[in-house]
Coordinates of C-alpha atoms in Angstrom, one line a residue:
M1 CA 0.0 0.0 0.0
N2 CA 2.8 2.4 0.8
S3 CA 4.2 1.9 -2.7
L4 CA 0.9 3.0 -4.1
Y5 CA 1.0 6.2 -2.0
D6 CA 4.5 6.9 -3.2
I7 CA 3.7 6.4 -6.9
I8 CA 0.6 8.6 -6.9
G9 CA 2.1 11.0 -4.4
I10 CA 5.1 12.0 -6.5
P11 CA 3.3 14.1 -9.2
F12 CA 1.0 15.6 -6.6
G13 CA 4.0 16.3 -4.4
Y14 CA 5.6 18.4 -7.1
L15 CA 2.4 20.3 -7.7
M16 CA 2.0 21.0 -4.0
Y17 CA 5.7 22.1 -3.9
L18 CA 5.1 24.6 -6.7
I19 CA 2.0 26.0 -5.1
Y20 CA 3.6 26.2 -1.7
S21 CA 6.6 28.0 -3.2
L22 CA 4.3 30.7 -4.4
C23 CA 2.1 31.3 -1.3
N24 CA 4.4 30.1 1.5
N25 CA 1.4 28.8 3.6
Y26 CA 0.4 25.2 3.7
A27 CA -3.3 25.7 4.4
L28 CA -3.6 28.2 1.5
A29 CA -1.6 25.8 -0.6
I30 CA -4.1 23.0 0.1
I31 CA -7.0 25.3 -1.1
I32 CA -5.1 26.3 -4.3
F33 CA -4.1 22.7 -4.8
T34 CA -7.8 21.6 -4.6
I35 CA -8.8 24.3 -7.1
V36 CA -6.1 23.3 -9.5
T37 CA -7.0 19.5 -9.3
K38 CA -10.7 20.3 -9.8
L39 CA -9.9 22.3 -12.9
L40 CA -7.7 19.5 -14.2
L41 CA -10.6 17.0 -13.6
F42 CA -13.3 19.4 -15.0
P43 CA -13.3 17.6 -18.4
V44 CA -14.1 14.3 -16.7
N45 CA -16.9 15.9 -14.6
Y46 CA -18.3 17.7 -17.6
H47 CA -18.4 14.4 -19.6
T48 CA -20.0 12.6 -16.7
Q49 CA -22.6 15.3 -16.2
K50 CA -23.4 15.4 -19.9
N51 CA -23.8 11.7 -20.0
S52 CA -26.1 11.8 -17.0
A53 CA -28.2 14.6 -18.6
R54 CA -28.5 12.6 -21.8
M55 CA -29.6 9.5 -19.9
Q56 CA -32.4 11.5 -18.3
L57 CA -33.8 12.0 -21.8
L58 CA -34.2 8.2 -22.0
N59 CA -36.4 7.9 -19.0
P60 CA -39.7 7.8 -20.9
K61 CA -38.2 5.1 -23.3
M62 CA -36.7 3.2 -20.3
E63 CA -40.1 3.2 -18.5
K64 CA -41.8 1.9 -21.7
L65 CA -39.3 -1.0 -21.9
R66 CA -39.7 -1.8 -18.2
K67 CA -43.5 -2.1 -18.7
S68 CA -43.1 -4.2 -21.9
Y69 CA -40.6 -6.7 -20.5
A70 CA -41.6 -6.7 -16.8
S71 CA -41.8 -10.5 -16.7
N72 CA -38.6 -11.0 -18.7
P73 CA -35.6 -9.4 -17.0
E74 CA -33.0 -10.8 -19.5
R75 CA -34.9 -9.4 -22.4
L76 CA -35.3 -6.1 -20.6
Q77 CA -31.5 -5.9 -20.1
Q78 CA -30.9 -6.6 -23.7
E79 CA -33.3 -4.0 -24.9
Q80 CA -31.9 -1.4 -22.5
Q81 CA -28.4 -2.1 -23.8
K82 CA -29.6 -1.8 -27.4
L83 CA -31.2 1.6 -26.5
Y84 CA -27.9 2.8 -25.0
Q85 CA -26.1 1.6 -28.2
Q86 CA -28.6 3.5 -30.4
E87 CA -28.2 6.7 -28.4
G88 CA -24.4 6.4 -28.1
I89 CA -24.5 6.5 -24.3
N90 CA -22.2 4.6 -21.9
P91 CA -24.1 4.0 -18.6
M92 CA -20.8 3.1 -16.9
A93 CA -19.3 6.6 -17.6
S94 CA -20.2 7.8 -14.1
C95 CA -17.7 5.3 -12.6
M96 CA -14.7 7.3 -13.9
P97 CA -14.9 10.3 -11.5
A98 CA -15.2 8.0 -8.5
L99 CA -12.0 6.2 -9.6
V100 CA -10.2 9.4 -10.3
Q101 CA -11.2 10.9 -6.9
M102 CA -9.9 7.8 -5.1
L103 CA -6.5 8.1 -6.8
L104 CA -6.5 11.8 -6.0
L105 CA -7.1 11.0 -2.4
F106 CA -4.1 8.7 -2.3
G107 CA -1.9 11.5 -3.6
V108 CA -3.3 14.0 -1.2
I109 CA -2.7 11.7 1.8
D110 CA 0.9 11.1 0.8
V111 CA 1.5 14.8 0.4
V112 CA 0.0 15.7 3.8
Y113 CA 1.9 12.9 5.5
K114 CA 5.2 13.6 3.9
P115 CA 5.9 17.3 3.8
I116 CA 9.6 16.9 4.4
T117 CA 9.9 14.8 1.3
H118 CA 7.5 16.7 -1.1
I119 CA 7.9 20.3 0.1
L120 CA 11.4 20.5 1.6
H121 CA 13.0 17.8 -0.6
I122 CA 15.3 16.5 2.1
S123 CA 17.3 13.4 1.1
K124 CA 16.2 9.9 2.4
N125 CA 19.4 9.4 4.4
I126 CA 18.9 12.5 6.4
R127 CA 15.2 11.7 6.9
Q128 CA 16.1 8.3 8.2
A129 CA 18.7 9.8 10.7
A130 CA 16.1 12.3 11.8
F131 CA 13.6 9.5 12.4
D132 CA 16.1 7.6 14.5
I133 CA 16.5 10.7 16.7
A134 CA 12.8 11.2 16.9
G135 CA 12.4 7.6 18.1
E136 CA 14.9 8.1 20.9
L137 CA 13.2 11.4 22.0
A138 CA 9.8 9.7 22.1
G139 CA 11.2 6.9 24.2
T140 CA 8.6 4.5 22.7
N141 CA 8.3 2.4 19.6
V142 CA 7.2 4.8 16.9
G143 CA 7.2 2.2 14.1
S144 CA 9.4 2.0 11.1
F145 CA 10.7 4.8 8.9
S146 CA 8.6 3.4 6.0
N147 CA 5.2 4.1 7.6
L148 CA 3.2 7.2 6.6
R149 CA 3.4 9.0 9.9
S150 CA 7.3 8.9 10.1
E151 CA 7.8 12.5 8.9
L152 CA 5.0 13.9 11.1
T153 CA 6.6 12.2 14.0
I154 CA 9.9 13.9 13.2
M155 CA 8.2 17.3 13.0
E156 CA 6.4 16.7 16.3
Q157 CA 9.7 15.7 18.1
L158 CA 11.7 18.5 16.5
D159 CA 9.1 21.1 17.8
K160 CA 9.8 19.8 21.3
S161 CA 13.6 19.6 21.1
K162 CA 15.2 21.5 18.2
D163 CA 18.7 21.1 19.5
S164 CA 18.6 17.3 19.1
F165 CA 18.4 17.7 15.4
S166 CA 21.0 20.5 15.0
G167 CA 23.8 18.1 13.9
L168 CA 22.0 16.9 10.8
A169 CA 23.1 18.1 7.4
E170 CA 21.2 20.0 4.7
S171 CA 20.2 22.6 7.3
F172 CA 17.6 20.1 8.4
M173 CA 16.6 21.6 11.7
T174 CA 16.3 25.2 10.3
K175 CA 14.3 24.1 7.2
V176 CA 11.8 21.9 9.1
S177 CA 11.4 24.3 12.0
E178 CA 10.6 27.2 9.6
F179 CA 8.3 25.0 7.6
G180 CA 6.4 23.9 10.8
S181 CA 5.4 27.5 11.4
H182 CA 3.6 27.6 8.0
Y183 CA 2.2 24.1 8.3
T184 CA -0.9 25.5 10.1
V185 CA -4.4 26.9 9.7
F186 CA -5.1 29.7 12.1
G187 CA -2.2 28.5 14.3
A188 CA -3.4 24.8 14.4
N189 CA -0.9 22.2 13.2
L190 CA -2.3 20.4 10.2
G191 CA -0.1 17.4 10.9
K192 CA -1.8 16.6 14.2
I193 CA -4.8 14.2 14.4
P194 CA -8.0 15.8 15.8
E195 CA -9.2 14.5 19.1
L196 CA -12.7 14.3 20.5
H197 CA -11.4 14.6 24.0
P198 CA -8.1 16.6 24.0
E199 CA -6.1 16.9 27.2
V200 CA -6.3 20.7 27.0
W201 CA -9.0 22.7 25.3
N202 CA -7.0 25.6 23.7
K203 CA -7.3 27.4 20.4
E204 CA -5.5 24.6 18.4
S205 CA -7.5 21.8 19.9
V206 CA -10.8 23.6 19.1
I207 CA -9.8 24.2 15.5
L208 CA -8.7 20.6 15.0
F209 CA -11.9 19.4 16.7
C210 CA -14.0 21.5 14.2
I211 CA -12.3 20.3 11.0
P212 CA -13.8 16.7 10.9
F213 CA -17.3 18.1 11.5
L214 CA -16.9 20.8 8.9
A215 CA -15.7 18.1 6.4
G216 CA -18.8 16.0 7.1
L217 CA -21.1 19.0 6.9
A218 CA -19.6 20.1 3.5
Q219 CA -20.1 16.6 2.1
L220 CA -23.6 16.4 3.5
V221 CA -24.5 19.7 1.7
Q222 CA -23.2 18.3 -1.5
S223 CA -25.0 14.9 -1.0
I224 CA -28.3 16.6 -0.2
Y225 CA -28.1 18.9 -3.2
S226 CA -27.2 15.9 -5.5
Q227 CA -30.2 13.9 -4.3
V228 CA -32.7 16.8 -4.5
H229 CA -31.5 17.5 -8.1
Q230 CA -31.8 13.8 -9.1
K231 CA -35.3 13.6 -7.7
K232 CA -36.2 16.8 -9.5
V233 CA -35.1 15.6 -12.9
N234 CA -36.0 12.0 -12.3
P235 CA -39.1 11.7 -10.0
E236 CA -39.1 7.9 -10.3
M237 CA -36.1 7.9 -7.9
A238 CA -38.3 9.2 -5.1
S239 CA -40.0 5.8 -4.8
G240 CA -36.8 3.9 -4.2
G241 CA -34.9 6.6 -2.3
G242 CA -34.5 4.7 1.0
C243 CA -31.1 3.4 0.1
M244 CA -30.0 6.8 -1.3
T245 CA -31.1 8.6 1.8
L246 CA -29.1 6.2 3.9
M247 CA -26.0 6.8 1.8
M248 CA -26.6 10.5 1.9
Y249 CA -26.1 10.5 5.7
L250 CA -23.7 7.6 6.0
M251 CA -20.9 8.9 3.8
P252 CA -20.7 12.3 5.6
L253 CA -20.7 10.5 8.9
M254 CA -17.8 8.2 7.7
S255 CA -15.9 11.3 6.6
V256 CA -16.2 12.6 10.2
V257 CA -15.0 9.3 11.6
W258 CA -12.0 9.1 9.1
A259 CA -11.1 12.8 9.7
F260 CA -10.7 12.0 13.4
A261 CA -8.2 9.2 12.5
L262 CA -6.1 11.1 10.0
P263 CA -4.0 14.3 10.1
A264 CA -6.1 17.5 10.1
G265 CA -4.7 18.4 6.7
I266 CA -6.7 15.5 5.1
G267 CA -10.0 16.8 6.7
F268 CA -9.1 20.3 5.7
Y269 CA -8.7 19.1 2.1
W270 CA -12.1 17.3 2.2
I271 CA -13.8 20.5 3.3
W272 CA -12.6 22.4 0.2
S273 CA -12.9 19.5 -2.1
S274 CA -16.6 19.0 -1.2
L275 CA -17.3 22.8 -1.5
F276 CA -15.7 23.1 -4.9
S277 CA -17.5 19.9 -6.1
F278 CA -20.8 21.4 -5.0
L279 CA -20.1 24.6 -6.9
I280 CA -19.0 22.6 -10.0
N281 CA -22.1 20.4 -9.9
L282 CA -24.4 23.4 -9.4
G283 CA -22.9 25.2 -12.4
L284 CA -23.1 22.2 -14.7
N285 CA -26.7 21.5 -13.7
I286 CA -27.6 25.0 -14.5
Y287 CA -25.7 24.7 -17.8
F288 CA -27.4 21.5 -18.9
T289 CA -30.9 22.7 -19.4
P290 CA -33.4 20.3 -21.1
E291 CA -33.2 22.3 -24.4
R292 CA -29.4 22.4 -24.4
T293 CA -29.2 18.7 -23.5
K294 CA -31.5 17.7 -26.4
E295 CA -29.3 19.7 -28.8
I296 CA -26.2 18.1 -27.4
N297 CA -27.8 14.6 -27.6
E298 CA -28.6 15.0 -31.3
K299 CA -25.0 16.0 -32.0
E300 CA -23.6 13.2 -30.0
K301 CA -25.8 10.6 -31.7
E302 CA -24.7 11.9 -35.1
K303 CA -21.1 11.9 -34.1
A304 CA -21.4 8.3 -32.9
R305 CA -23.1 7.3 -36.2
V306 CA -20.4 8.9 -38.3
Y307 CA -17.7 7.3 -36.3
A308 CA -19.3 3.9 -36.5
E309 CA -19.5 4.2 -40.3
K310 CA -15.9 5.3 -40.6
H311 CA -14.6 2.6 -38.2
P312 CA -16.8 -0.4 -38.6
E313 CA -14.1 -2.7 -37.2
K314 CA -14.0 -0.8 -33.8
K315 CA -16.6 -1.8 -31.3
T316 CA -18.1 0.4 -28.6
F317 CA -18.5 -0.5 -25.0
M318 CA -22.2 -1.2 -25.5
Q319 CA -21.5 -3.3 -28.7
R320 CA -19.2 -5.5 -26.7
M321 CA -21.8 -5.8 -23.9
L322 CA -24.5 -6.9 -26.4
E323 CA -22.2 -9.4 -28.0
Q324 CA -21.2 -10.9 -24.6
Q325 CA -24.9 -11.0 -23.6
A326 CA -25.8 -12.8 -26.9
E327 CA -23.0 -15.3 -26.5
L328 CA -24.0 -16.0 -22.9
E329 CA -27.6 -16.6 -24.0
R330 CA -26.5 -18.8 -26.8
Q331 CA -24.5 -21.0 -24.5
Q332 CA -27.3 -21.3 -22.0
N333 CA -30.1 -22.0 -24.5
G334 CA -28.3 -23.5 -27.5
G335 CA -25.8 -26.0 -26.0
G336 CA -25.8 -29.8 -26.3
K337 CA -27.8 -31.7 -28.8
N338 CA -30.1 -28.7 -29.3
S339 CA -27.2 -26.5 -30.4
G340 CA -28.3 -24.1 -33.2
K341 CA -32.0 -24.2 -32.1
G342 CA -33.9 -21.6 -30.2
K343 CA -35.4 -22.0 -26.8
A344 CA -38.3 -24.5 -26.8
S345 CA -41.8 -23.1 -26.5
R346 CA -44.0 -23.8 -23.5
S347 CA -46.1 -26.4 -25.4
E348 CA -42.9 -28.2 -26.6
M349 CA -41.6 -28.2 -23.0
N350 CA -44.9 -29.7 -21.7
K351 CA -44.8 -32.4 -24.4
Q352 CA -41.2 -33.3 -23.5
N353 CA -42.1 -33.5 -19.8
R354 CA -45.1 -35.8 -20.6
D355 CA -42.9 -38.1 -22.7
K356 CA -40.4 -38.3 -19.9
L357 CA -43.1 -39.2 -17.4
K358 CA -44.6 -41.9 -19.7
E359 CA -41.1 -43.4 -20.2
A360 CA -40.6 -43.5 -16.4
R361 CA -44.0 -45.2 -15.8
K362 CA -43.2 -47.7 -18.5
R363 CA -39.9 -48.7 -16.9
M364 CA -41.6 -49.0 -13.5
A365 CA -44.3 -51.2 -14.9
E366 CA -41.7 -53.5 -16.6
K367 CA -39.7 -53.7 -13.3
Y368 CA -42.7 -54.8 -11.2
G369 CA -44.4 -57.0 -13.9
E370 CA -47.4 -54.7 -14.2
E371 CA -49.3 -53.8 -17.4
Y372 CA -48.7 -50.4 -19.0
D373 CA -51.3 -48.7 -21.2
E374 CA -49.6 -46.9 -24.1
N375 CA -52.7 -44.8 -24.7
Y376 CA -52.8 -43.5 -21.1
N377 CA -53.1 -39.7 -21.2
D378 CA -51.6 -37.8 -18.3
D379 CA -54.1 -35.0 -18.8
D380 CA -57.0 -37.3 -18.2

């Protein structure tokens, strides 16, 4: 897991270093960092929102299919996939932002946990020596140098005893000490983990205490807005909203819990990330009016048609899904001696069952020496 943090954290580390070099304040750097990453991800969010708006246009057709094939789920799924193919819509497109956000979170965690690496660019040998000193000062087992909290442990111990680190090269003590004064928000150290019951209630502990709840509140606002908007554009969701309502409250609650288990910088990032996500979603929802969505939909359908004509050998996601579904159905219904034939009708199935029953009765009669009437009708 640490290697994953390292890989994703490197590019984000350089971005944070550049931003911090310009503003010289870590809290402000996190806010600017969030804005920059949201702008970089805007094309993905735009595409997802556009896809969602186009899918809303299909609601009447989808409802008609659900009524027509209510008793045949497999056929319903096939017809829905055909409709997506005809409209040039990928229903799985909404999964991309969630994946990107998860990768982004790994990078942010690594940057917040390792400021000495990403911001100060201190060499690994010096960091290892500093960690050894921090372990001696703590007088307890603080874990291995490879864990995420190692650099925050160094900063914590250096703040208590600067002279212990004065012998390290690369002006380590001076650089880290100076950086520590900027690694704050309103005087609260962003490297510290918020506590529900701090030993002393001072300005720093109050600020740290508030950060997880503000992170949860920001996400709750975003979740409520998203659900209200979805119900407005798709009233059918209101009938099955129990699960969505649960998730609407569960995810912000989990954010509060996690923010109390991670450095305050993570929760501080979540506050601004949720706020900017809300503003972006609000703006895109205003932009994608029904009229504009219909116009975009016609252009996208024409674009998909032209592309399919020019590249007949390339298959879209929905084409592959339809082919896989057809192959699966062929294997289920066309295997064995009936290969190449369609599924038997109900009358044919009934006749086959009657024949099997007669054959079984005949064998039983022969076994026990009884007479068997070939003209016996099971329906009599």
